[in-house]
Short mmCIF file of C-alpha atoms in Angstrom, two decimals:
data_model
loop_
_atom_site.label_atom_id
_atom_site.label_comp_id
_atom_site.label_asym_id
_atom_site.label_seq_id
_atom_site.Cartn_x
_atom_site.Cartn_y
_atom_site.Cartn_z
CA GLN A 95 -48.82 -47.01 16.55
CA VAL A 96 -47.85 -44.68 19.37
CA GLN A 97 -48.10 -40.98 18.62
CA LEU A 98 -47.22 -38.00 20.79
CA VAL A 99 -48.25 -34.69 19.27
CA GLU A 100 -47.06 -31.44 20.84
CA SER A 101 -48.73 -28.10 20.33
CA GLY A 102 -48.73 -24.61 21.81
CA GLY A 103 -45.27 -23.40 20.90
CA GLY A 104 -44.60 -20.00 19.43
CA LEU A 105 -42.86 -16.67 19.77
CA VAL A 106 -43.18 -14.78 23.05
CA GLN A 107 -41.42 -11.87 24.70
CA ALA A 108 -39.27 -12.36 27.75
CA GLY A 109 -41.43 -12.48 30.85
CA GLY A 110 -44.34 -13.93 28.96
CA SER A 111 -46.09 -17.29 29.20
CA LEU A 112 -46.92 -20.24 26.99
CA LYS A 113 -48.72 -23.51 27.62
CA LEU A 114 -47.62 -26.59 25.73
CA SER A 115 -49.83 -29.62 25.25
CA CYS A 116 -48.94 -33.16 24.24
CA ALA A 117 -51.71 -35.48 23.12
CA ALA A 118 -50.93 -39.19 23.24
CA SER A 119 -52.49 -42.01 21.27
CA GLY A 120 -51.75 -45.67 20.65
CA LEU A 121 -50.75 -46.41 24.24
CA THR A 122 -52.42 -46.87 27.61
CA PHE A 123 -51.65 -43.37 28.81
CA ASN A 124 -51.98 -43.97 32.53
CA ASN A 125 -49.33 -46.70 32.33
CA TYR A 126 -46.73 -44.12 31.32
CA ALA A 127 -44.77 -41.50 33.13
CA MET A 128 -44.47 -38.40 30.95
CA GLY A 129 -41.63 -35.99 30.50
CA TRP A 130 -40.80 -32.74 28.76
CA PHE A 131 -37.37 -32.15 27.28
CA ARG A 132 -35.88 -29.36 25.19
CA GLN A 133 -33.09 -28.92 22.72
CA ALA A 134 -31.53 -25.60 21.77
CA PRO A 135 -29.46 -25.19 18.59
CA GLY A 136 -26.04 -26.74 18.97
CA LYS A 137 -26.86 -28.25 22.36
CA GLU A 138 -27.86 -31.65 23.62
CA ARG A 139 -31.43 -32.47 24.48
CA GLU A 140 -32.03 -31.76 28.16
CA PHE A 141 -34.55 -32.67 30.80
CA VAL A 142 -37.18 -30.09 31.75
CA ALA A 143 -39.88 -31.82 33.82
CA ALA A 144 -41.49 -35.20 34.43
CA ILE A 145 -44.63 -36.50 36.08
CA THR A 146 -45.60 -39.92 37.36
CA ARG A 147 -48.49 -41.93 36.00
CA ASN A 148 -50.91 -40.67 38.62
CA GLY A 149 -49.44 -37.17 38.84
CA VAL A 150 -48.44 -37.53 42.47
CA ARG A 151 -44.70 -37.07 41.95
CA ILE A 152 -43.20 -34.33 39.82
CA VAL A 153 -39.56 -33.51 39.08
CA TYR A 154 -38.19 -30.30 37.55
CA ALA A 155 -34.84 -29.22 36.22
CA ASP A 156 -33.33 -26.54 38.45
CA SER A 157 -33.37 -24.10 35.54
CA VAL A 158 -37.18 -24.11 35.33
CA LYS A 159 -38.18 -24.75 38.94
CA GLY A 160 -40.69 -22.16 40.12
CA ARG A 161 -41.46 -21.01 36.56
CA PHE A 162 -42.74 -24.12 34.78
CA THR A 163 -45.54 -26.48 35.83
CA ILE A 164 -46.13 -29.93 34.40
CA SER A 165 -49.54 -31.56 34.68
CA ARG A 166 -51.54 -34.31 33.05
CA ASP A 167 -55.14 -35.23 32.36
CA ASN A 168 -55.42 -39.01 32.11
CA ALA A 169 -59.03 -38.71 30.90
CA LYS A 170 -57.75 -36.78 27.86
CA ASP A 171 -54.46 -38.65 27.39
CA THR A 172 -52.70 -35.31 27.50
CA VAL A 173 -49.74 -33.83 29.35
CA TYR A 174 -49.17 -30.09 29.69
CA LEU A 175 -46.31 -27.74 30.38
CA GLN A 176 -47.24 -24.29 31.65
CA MET A 177 -44.28 -21.97 31.17
CA ASN A 178 -44.25 -18.63 32.96
CA THR A 179 -41.66 -15.87 33.26
CA LEU A 180 -40.00 -17.08 30.10
CA LYS A 181 -36.40 -16.13 29.42
CA PRO A 182 -34.43 -15.99 26.14
CA GLU A 183 -32.45 -19.01 27.33
CA ASP A 184 -35.68 -21.05 27.31
CA THR A 185 -35.64 -20.85 23.51
CA ALA A 186 -35.56 -24.41 22.18
CA VAL A 187 -37.57 -27.14 20.53
CA TYR A 188 -39.66 -28.75 23.26
CA TYR A 189 -40.40 -32.47 23.15
CA CYS A 190 -42.73 -34.61 25.17
CA ALA A 191 -41.82 -38.21 25.87
CA ALA A 192 -43.38 -41.30 27.40
CA LYS A 193 -41.74 -43.85 29.66
CA TYR A 194 -43.42 -47.07 30.75
CA MET A 195 -44.32 -47.12 34.43
CA THR A 196 -41.57 -45.22 36.26
CA ILE A 197 -40.51 -41.59 36.18
CA ALA A 198 -37.07 -40.65 34.86
CA THR A 199 -34.99 -37.62 33.94
CA VAL A 200 -32.67 -39.23 31.38
CA VAL A 201 -33.31 -38.90 27.64
CA GLY A 202 -32.37 -42.51 26.95
CA ASP A 203 -34.91 -43.90 29.42
CA TYR A 204 -37.92 -42.74 27.41
CA GLU A 205 -39.45 -45.04 24.81
CA TYR A 206 -41.61 -42.69 22.78
CA TRP A 207 -41.10 -39.12 21.58
CA GLY A 208 -43.11 -36.43 19.89
CA GLN A 209 -41.91 -34.40 16.93
CA GLY A 210 -41.32 -31.26 18.99
CA THR A 211 -42.68 -27.74 19.07
CA GLN A 212 -40.58 -24.59 18.75
CA VAL A 213 -40.54 -22.06 21.58
CA THR A 214 -38.77 -18.78 20.91
CA VAL A 215 -38.38 -16.14 23.61
CA SER A 216 -37.29 -12.70 22.45
CA SER A 217 -35.43 -10.30 24.69
#
């Protein structure tokens, strides 16, 4: 079955950096656009970044533009999220998700989800 496994979360001070990874299995990775989403306590899950199957097109939420970088390695079936200049408001559980073929920014458009990894940014 399809599995998406996130790693790399943790506790970091404001201004610091973290790199999240999401390893996929059970699907043909390069047939899927990949996205990162996050959910803070008491809030809805929100879009962070997405990347097309070949990595040519990338979309970011305005709140992370210029600070976060999404990338993928199709040889390793892995998508990454490099997070720099972290802020306390970035604190959330971060999820990776897979969508067949086309890129999207809407939670409901993604077919497969990981279990999430906690990112906590202290002030």
